[in-house]
CSV table of C-alpha atoms in Angstrom, one decimal:
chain,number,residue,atom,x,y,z
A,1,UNK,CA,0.0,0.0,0.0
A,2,UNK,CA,1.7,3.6,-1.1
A,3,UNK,CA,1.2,6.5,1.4
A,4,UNK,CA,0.2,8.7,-1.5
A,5,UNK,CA,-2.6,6.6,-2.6
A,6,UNK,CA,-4.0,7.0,1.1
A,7,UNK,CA,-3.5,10.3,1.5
A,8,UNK,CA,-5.6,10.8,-1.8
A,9,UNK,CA,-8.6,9.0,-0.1
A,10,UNK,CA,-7.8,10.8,3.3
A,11,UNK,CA,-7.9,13.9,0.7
A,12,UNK,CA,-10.2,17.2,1.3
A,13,UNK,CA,-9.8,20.7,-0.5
A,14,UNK,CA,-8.8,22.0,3.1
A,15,UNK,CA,-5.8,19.6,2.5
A,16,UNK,CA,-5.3,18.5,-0.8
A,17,UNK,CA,-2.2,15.9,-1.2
A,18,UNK,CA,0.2,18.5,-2.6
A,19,UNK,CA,0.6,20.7,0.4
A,20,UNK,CA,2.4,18.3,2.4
A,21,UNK,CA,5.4,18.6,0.3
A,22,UNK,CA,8.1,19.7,2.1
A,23,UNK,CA,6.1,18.6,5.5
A,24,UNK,CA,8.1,16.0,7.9
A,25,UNK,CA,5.1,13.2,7.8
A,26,UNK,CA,4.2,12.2,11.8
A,27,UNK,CA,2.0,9.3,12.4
A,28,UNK,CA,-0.3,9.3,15.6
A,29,UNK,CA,-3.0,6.7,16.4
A,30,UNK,CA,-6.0,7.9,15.2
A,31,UNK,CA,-8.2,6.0,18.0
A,32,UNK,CA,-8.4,3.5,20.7
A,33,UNK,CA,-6.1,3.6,24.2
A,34,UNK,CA,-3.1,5.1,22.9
A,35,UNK,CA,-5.0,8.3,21.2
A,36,UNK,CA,-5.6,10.6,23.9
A,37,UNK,CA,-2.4,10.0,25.8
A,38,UNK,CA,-0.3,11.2,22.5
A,39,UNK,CA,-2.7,14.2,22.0
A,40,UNK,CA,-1.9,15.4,24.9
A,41,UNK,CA,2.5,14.2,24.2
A,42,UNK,CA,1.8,16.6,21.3
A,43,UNK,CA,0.3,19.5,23.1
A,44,UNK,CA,3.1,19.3,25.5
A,45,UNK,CA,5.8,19.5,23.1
A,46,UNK,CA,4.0,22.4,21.6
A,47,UNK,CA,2.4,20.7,18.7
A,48,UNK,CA,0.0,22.9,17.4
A,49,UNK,CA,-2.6,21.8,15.1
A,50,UNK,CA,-6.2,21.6,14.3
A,51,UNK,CA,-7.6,18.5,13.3
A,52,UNK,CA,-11.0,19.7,11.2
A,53,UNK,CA,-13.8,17.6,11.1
A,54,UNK,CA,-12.1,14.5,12.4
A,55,UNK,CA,-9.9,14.3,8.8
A,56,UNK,CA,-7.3,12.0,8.8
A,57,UNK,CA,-4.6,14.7,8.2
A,58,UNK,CA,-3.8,17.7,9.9
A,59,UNK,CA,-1.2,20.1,9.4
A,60,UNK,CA,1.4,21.5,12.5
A,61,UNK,CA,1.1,25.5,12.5
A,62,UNK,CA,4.3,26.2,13.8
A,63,UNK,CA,6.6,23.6,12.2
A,64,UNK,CA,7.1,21.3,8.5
A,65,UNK,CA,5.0,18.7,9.7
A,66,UNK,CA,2.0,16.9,8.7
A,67,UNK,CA,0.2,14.7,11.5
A,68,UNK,CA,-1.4,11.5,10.0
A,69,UNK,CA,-4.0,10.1,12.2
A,70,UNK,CA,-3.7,5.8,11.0
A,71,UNK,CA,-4.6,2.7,13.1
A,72,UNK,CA,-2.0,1.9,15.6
A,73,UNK,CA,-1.8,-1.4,13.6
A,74,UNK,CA,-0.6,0.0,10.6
A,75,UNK,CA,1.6,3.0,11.9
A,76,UNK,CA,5.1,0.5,11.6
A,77,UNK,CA,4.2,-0.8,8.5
A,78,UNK,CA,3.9,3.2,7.2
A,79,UNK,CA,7.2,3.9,8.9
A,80,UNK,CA,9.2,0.5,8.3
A,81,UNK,CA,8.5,1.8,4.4
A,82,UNK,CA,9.9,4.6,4.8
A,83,UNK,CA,6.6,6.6,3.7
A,84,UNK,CA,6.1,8.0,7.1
A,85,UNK,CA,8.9,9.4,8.9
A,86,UNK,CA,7.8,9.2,12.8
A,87,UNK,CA,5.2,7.1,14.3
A,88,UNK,CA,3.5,7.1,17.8
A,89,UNK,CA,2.4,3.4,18.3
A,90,UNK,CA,2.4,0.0,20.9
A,91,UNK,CA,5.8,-1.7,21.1
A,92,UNK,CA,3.0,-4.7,20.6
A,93,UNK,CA,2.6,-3.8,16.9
A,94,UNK,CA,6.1,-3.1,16.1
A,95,UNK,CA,6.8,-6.4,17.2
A,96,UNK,CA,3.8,-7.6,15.5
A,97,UNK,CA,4.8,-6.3,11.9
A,98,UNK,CA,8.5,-7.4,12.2
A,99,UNK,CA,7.3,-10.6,12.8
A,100,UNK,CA,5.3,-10.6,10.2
A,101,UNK,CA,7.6,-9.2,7.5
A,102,UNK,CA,10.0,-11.8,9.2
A,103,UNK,CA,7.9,-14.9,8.4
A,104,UNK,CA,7.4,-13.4,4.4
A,105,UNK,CA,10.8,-13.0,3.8
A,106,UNK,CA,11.7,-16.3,5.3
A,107,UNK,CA,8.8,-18.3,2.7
A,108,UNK,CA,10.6,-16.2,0.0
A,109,UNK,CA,14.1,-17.0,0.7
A,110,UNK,CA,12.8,-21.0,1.2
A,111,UNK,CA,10.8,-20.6,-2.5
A,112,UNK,CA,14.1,-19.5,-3.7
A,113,UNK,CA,12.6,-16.2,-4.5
A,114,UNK,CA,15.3,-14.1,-2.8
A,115,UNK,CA,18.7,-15.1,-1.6
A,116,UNK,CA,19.6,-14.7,1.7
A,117,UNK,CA,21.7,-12.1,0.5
A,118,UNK,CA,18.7,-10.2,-1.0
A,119,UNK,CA,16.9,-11.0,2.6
A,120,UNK,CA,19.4,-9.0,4.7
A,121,UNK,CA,20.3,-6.2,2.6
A,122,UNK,CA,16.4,-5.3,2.6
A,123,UNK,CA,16.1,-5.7,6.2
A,124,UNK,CA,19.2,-3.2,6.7
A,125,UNK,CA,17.3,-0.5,4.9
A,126,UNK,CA,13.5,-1.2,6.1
A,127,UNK,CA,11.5,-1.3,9.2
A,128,UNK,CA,11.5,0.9,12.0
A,129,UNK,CA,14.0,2.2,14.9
A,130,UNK,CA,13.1,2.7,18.3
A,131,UNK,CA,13.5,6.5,19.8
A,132,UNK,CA,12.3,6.3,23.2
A,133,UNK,CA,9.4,4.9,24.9
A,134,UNK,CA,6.7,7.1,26.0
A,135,UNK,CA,5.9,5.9,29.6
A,136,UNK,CA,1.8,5.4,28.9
A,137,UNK,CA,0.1,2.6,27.6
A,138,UNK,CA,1.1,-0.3,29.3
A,139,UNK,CA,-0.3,-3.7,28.4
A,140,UNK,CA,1.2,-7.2,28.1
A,141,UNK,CA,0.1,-9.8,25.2
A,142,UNK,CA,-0.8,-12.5,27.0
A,143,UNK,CA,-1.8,-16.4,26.4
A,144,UNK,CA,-5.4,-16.6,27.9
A,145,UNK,CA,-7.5,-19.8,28.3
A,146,UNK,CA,-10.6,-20.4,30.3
A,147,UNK,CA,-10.7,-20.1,34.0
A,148,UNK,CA,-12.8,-23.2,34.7
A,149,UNK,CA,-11.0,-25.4,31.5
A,150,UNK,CA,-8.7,-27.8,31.5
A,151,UNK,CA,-5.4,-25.9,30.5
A,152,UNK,CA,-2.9,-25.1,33.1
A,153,UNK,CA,0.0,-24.4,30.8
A,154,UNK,CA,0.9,-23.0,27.3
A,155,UNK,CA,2.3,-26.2,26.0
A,156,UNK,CA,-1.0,-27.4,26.7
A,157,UNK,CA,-2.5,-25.6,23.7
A,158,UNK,CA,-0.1,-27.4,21.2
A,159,UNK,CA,-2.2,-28.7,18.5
A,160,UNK,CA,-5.5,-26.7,19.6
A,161,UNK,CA,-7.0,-23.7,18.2
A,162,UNK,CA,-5.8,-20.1,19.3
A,163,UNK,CA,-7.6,-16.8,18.4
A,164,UNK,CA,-6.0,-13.4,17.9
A,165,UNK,CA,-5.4,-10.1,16.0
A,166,UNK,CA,-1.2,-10.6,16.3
A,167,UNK,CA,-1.5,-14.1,13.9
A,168,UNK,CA,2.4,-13.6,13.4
A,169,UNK,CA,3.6,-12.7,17.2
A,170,UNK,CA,1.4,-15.9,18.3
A,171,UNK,CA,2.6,-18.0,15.3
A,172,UNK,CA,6.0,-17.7,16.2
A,173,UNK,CA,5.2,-17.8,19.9
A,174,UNK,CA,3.6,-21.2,19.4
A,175,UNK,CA,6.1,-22.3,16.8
A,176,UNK,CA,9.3,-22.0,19.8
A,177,UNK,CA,6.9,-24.1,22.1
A,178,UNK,CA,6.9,-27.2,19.5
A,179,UNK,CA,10.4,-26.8,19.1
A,180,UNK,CA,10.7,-26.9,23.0
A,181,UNK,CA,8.3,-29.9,22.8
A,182,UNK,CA,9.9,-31.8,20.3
A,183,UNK,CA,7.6,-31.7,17.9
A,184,UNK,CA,8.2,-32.0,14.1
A,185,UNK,CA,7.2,-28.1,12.8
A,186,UNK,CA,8.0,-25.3,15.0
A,187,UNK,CA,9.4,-22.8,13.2
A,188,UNK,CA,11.3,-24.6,9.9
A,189,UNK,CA,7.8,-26.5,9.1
A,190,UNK,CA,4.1,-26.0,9.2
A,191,UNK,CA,3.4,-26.0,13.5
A,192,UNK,CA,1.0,-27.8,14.4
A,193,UNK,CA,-1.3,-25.2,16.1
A,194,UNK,CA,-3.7,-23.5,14.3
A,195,UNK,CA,-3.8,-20.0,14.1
A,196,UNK,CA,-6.9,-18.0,13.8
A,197,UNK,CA,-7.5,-14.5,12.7
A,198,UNK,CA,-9.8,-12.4,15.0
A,199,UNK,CA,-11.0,-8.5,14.1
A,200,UNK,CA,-12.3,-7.7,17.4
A,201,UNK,CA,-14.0,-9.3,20.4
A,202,UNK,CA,-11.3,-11.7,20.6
A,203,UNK,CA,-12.1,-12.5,24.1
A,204,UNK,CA,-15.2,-14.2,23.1
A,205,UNK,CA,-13.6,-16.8,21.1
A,206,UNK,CA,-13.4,-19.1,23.6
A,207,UNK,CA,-16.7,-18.6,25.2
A,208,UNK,CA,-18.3,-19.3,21.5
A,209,UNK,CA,-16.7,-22.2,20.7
A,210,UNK,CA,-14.1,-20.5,18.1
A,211,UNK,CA,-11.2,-21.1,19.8
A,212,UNK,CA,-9.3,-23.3,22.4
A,213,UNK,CA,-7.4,-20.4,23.8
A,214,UNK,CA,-6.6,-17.3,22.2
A,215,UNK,CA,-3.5,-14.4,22.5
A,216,UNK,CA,-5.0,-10.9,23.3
A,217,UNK,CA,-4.1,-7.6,25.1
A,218,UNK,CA,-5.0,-7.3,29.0
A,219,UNK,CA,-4.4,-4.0,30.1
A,220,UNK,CA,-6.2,-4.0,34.1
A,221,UNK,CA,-7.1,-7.7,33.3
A,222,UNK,CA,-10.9,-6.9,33.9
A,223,UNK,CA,-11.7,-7.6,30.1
A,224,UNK,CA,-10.0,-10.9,30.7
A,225,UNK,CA,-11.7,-12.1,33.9
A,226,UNK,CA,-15.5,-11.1,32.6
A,227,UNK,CA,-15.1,-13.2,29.7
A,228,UNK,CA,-13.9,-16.3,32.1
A,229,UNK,CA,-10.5,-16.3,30.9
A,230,UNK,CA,-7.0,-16.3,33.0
A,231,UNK,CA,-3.4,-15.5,31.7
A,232,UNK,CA,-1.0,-18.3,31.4
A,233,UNK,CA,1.7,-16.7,29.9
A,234,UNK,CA,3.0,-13.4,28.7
A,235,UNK,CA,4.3,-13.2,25.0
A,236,UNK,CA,5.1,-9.6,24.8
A,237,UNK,CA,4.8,-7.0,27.2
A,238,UNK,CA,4.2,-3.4,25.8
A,239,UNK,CA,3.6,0.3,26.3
A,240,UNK,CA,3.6,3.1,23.6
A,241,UNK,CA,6.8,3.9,21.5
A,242,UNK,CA,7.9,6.9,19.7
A,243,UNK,CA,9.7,5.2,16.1
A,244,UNK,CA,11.3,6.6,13.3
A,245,UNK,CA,12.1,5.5,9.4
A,246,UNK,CA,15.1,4.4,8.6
A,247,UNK,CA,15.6,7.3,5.6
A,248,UNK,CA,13.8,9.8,7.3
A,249,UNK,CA,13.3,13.1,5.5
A,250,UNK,CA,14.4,15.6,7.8
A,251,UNK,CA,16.4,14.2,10.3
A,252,UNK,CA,16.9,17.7,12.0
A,253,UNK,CA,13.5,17.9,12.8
A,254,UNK,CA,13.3,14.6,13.5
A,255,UNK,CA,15.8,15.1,16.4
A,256,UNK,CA,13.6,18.3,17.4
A,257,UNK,CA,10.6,16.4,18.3
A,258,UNK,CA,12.6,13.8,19.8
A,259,UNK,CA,14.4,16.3,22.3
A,260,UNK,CA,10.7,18.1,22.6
A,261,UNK,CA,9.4,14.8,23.9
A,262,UNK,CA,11.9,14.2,26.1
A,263,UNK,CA,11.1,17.2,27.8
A,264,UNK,CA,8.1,16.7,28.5
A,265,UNK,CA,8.3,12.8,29.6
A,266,UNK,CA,11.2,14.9,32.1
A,267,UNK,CA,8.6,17.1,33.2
A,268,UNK,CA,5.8,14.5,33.8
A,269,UNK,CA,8.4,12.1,35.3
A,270,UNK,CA,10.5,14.1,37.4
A,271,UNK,CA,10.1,16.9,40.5
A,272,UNK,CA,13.2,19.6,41.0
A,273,UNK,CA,14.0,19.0,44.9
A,274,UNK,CA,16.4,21.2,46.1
A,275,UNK,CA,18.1,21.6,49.4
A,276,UNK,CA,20.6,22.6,52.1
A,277,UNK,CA,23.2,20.9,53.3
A,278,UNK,CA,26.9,20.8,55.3
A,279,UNK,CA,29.4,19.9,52.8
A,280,UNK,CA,30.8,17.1,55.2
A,281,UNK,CA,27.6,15.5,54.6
A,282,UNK,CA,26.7,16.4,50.7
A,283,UNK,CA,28.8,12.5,49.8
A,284,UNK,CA,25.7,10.6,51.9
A,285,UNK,CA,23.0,12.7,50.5
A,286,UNK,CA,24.4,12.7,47.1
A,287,UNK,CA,24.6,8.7,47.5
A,288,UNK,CA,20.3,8.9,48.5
A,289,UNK,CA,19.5,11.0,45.1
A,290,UNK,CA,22.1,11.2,43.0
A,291,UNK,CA,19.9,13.2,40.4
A,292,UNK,CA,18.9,12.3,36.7
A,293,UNK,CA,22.5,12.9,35.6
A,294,UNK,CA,24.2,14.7,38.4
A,295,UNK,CA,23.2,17.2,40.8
A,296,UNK,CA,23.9,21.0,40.4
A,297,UNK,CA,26.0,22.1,43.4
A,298,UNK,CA,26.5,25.8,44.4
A,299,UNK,CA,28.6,27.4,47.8
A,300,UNK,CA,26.4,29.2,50.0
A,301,UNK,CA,27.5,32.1,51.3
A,302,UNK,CA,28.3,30.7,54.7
A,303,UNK,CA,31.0,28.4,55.6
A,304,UNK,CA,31.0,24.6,54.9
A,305,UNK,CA,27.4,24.5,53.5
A,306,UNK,CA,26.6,24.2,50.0
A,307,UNK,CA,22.6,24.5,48.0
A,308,UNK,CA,22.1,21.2,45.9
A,309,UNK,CA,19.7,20.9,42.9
A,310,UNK,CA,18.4,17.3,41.9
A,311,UNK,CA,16.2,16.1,39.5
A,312,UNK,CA,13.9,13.0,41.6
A,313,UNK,CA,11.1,10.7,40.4
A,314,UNK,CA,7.8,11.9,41.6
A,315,UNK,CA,6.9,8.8,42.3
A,316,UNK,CA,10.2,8.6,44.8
A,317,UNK,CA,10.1,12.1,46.5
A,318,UNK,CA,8.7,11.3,49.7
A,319,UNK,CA,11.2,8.6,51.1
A,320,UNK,CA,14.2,10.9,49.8
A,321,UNK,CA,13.1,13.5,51.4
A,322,UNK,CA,12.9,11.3,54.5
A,323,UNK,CA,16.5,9.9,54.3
A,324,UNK,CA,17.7,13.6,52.8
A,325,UNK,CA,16.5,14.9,56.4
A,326,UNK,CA,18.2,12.1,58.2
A,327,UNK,CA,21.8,12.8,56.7
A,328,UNK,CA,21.1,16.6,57.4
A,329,UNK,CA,19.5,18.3,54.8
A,330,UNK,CA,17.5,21.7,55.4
A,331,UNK,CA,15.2,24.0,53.6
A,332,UNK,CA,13.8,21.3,51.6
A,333,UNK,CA,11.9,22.4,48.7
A,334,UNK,CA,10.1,20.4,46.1
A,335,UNK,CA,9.1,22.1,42.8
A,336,UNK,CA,7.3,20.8,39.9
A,337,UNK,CA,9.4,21.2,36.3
A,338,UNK,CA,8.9,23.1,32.8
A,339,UNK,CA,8.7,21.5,29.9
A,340,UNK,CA,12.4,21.7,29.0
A,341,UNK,CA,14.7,19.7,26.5
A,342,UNK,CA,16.7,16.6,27.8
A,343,UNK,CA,19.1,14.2,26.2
């Protein structure tokens, strides 16, 4: 599938194809759990954009870029092609596209198709880097079965029937496990587990008779346990990723919104605690919060004491200021931080 023939049926006289030339392309998830977290990534890092109508496209205000709103699903393939440049999307579909262009390449090269020489030089120059992860959308993939069944353990499901929206993440999951088991597929032959394709609603597969056990997302796990279904193992734990192509088209700007998001992860993240302290003591309170890189140290204008700057985990500010007050710390003060860039 070719971006451009996309964007023509995305198309609309308030943004006809032609005036993204020029435009860094930036694909965002245009729905589902992962949208509203990187809306509000985008705001932070001072984004700005209208998106009219709900279109698919939307262009940034104040910089050459051109948001794409696509499923999450098909954000990697878009930026493993190099037709998008960045990408917002689950660590879960990364994984699940790479497998998948994985398991075609490796049918080709067995056809005789390609050579394995053809195989790796065109995984050196598609798919998808990593940036940074994103800290929000946490979720594992997980093997599920009934509660009440009779399957205690993935080998269990070797030969049954298995439900799922990531066929190739589960196909290769299930493949290892016959190889484990001794069986005679696994991943060189046809496995003997069959692999069913699932849209939506995966978690009733079981319940309907569909499926024997199937591979789906759990995010709290209360999906999971209404349907009657417990986790038995984990295939691929996830949260949101920021990726790139590997040709990007402006890697400047690239680096921009990577250093802008890093800010603001910094900022939701992290606290500025700052504090007092005899000098004879700054090695032991140093040694409790260290900082994010190192702490900013400055003489006070009284003898032997110096004013210390550190960057803490919110989530870890209370018990350092407890053990800060222990080794002597004064004038303890806590304060929230800008947006600012971070490497």
């Amino acid at each position: 599938m070719q971006l451009h023939d996309t964007l023509k049926r995305m198309a609309n006289p308030l943004y006809p194809v032609n005036s993204l030339e020029g435009r860094l392309l930036f694909a965002v998830p245009k729905k589902g759990r992962l949208n509203s977290a990187t809306l509000n990534l985008l705001e932070g890092a001072d984004i700005q954009f209208r998106r009219e109508n709900r279109l698919d496209i939307a262009l940034v205000k104040n910089l050459p870029i051109a948001l794409i709103f696509l499923p999450a699903a098909d954000i990697p393939t878009f930026v493993g092609e190099g037709q998008v440049d960045l990408g917002i999307t689950g660590y879960d579909q990364v994984q699940e596209h790479d497998a998948g262009v994985r398991s075609v390449m490796k049918k080709r090269r067995f056809s005789g198709e390609i050579t394995p020489e053809e195989e790796s030089a065109r995984s050196a120059i598609t798919g998808c880097d990593t940036v940074m992860e994103l800290g929000f959308g946490a979720c594992r993939l997980q093997v599920q079965v009934p509660e009440k069944g009779t399957y205690q353990s993935p080998k269990d499901l070797i030969g049954k029937t298995i439900g799922t929206s990531f066929v190739h993440l589960t196909e290769k999951y299930f493949a290892n496990l016959e190889i484990e088991a001794g069986s005679q597929g696994g991943l060189e032959g046809k496995i003997q587990t069959k692999i069913i394709e699932l849209s939506g609603s995966v978690e009733a597969a079981c319940a309907l008779g569909v499926a024997d056990g199937i591979v789906d997302l759990v995010e709290s796990g209360e999906t999971m346990k209404a349907a009657g279904l417990k986790a038995i193992d984990t295939v691929v734990d996830s949260s949101a990723i920021l990726i790139k192509s590997r040709s990007p088209r402006n890697t400047e700007l690239v680096e921009l919104i990577a250093s802008r998001i890093r800010g603001v992860i910094a900022a939701q993240r992290y606290v500025l605690c700052q504090y007092n302290i005899q000098r004879s003591a700054l090695a032991s309170a140093t040694k409790i919060a260290p900082g994010k890189r190192a702490p900013t140290i400055t003489t006070l204008d009284e003898e032997g004491w110096v004013a210390v700057s550190i960057m803490v985990e919110k989530k870890k500010i209370a018990p350092v200021m407890d053990e800060l007050t222990k080794v002597g710390a004064t004038d303890i003060l806590v304060l929230a931080i800008a947006n600012t860039r971070t490497d």
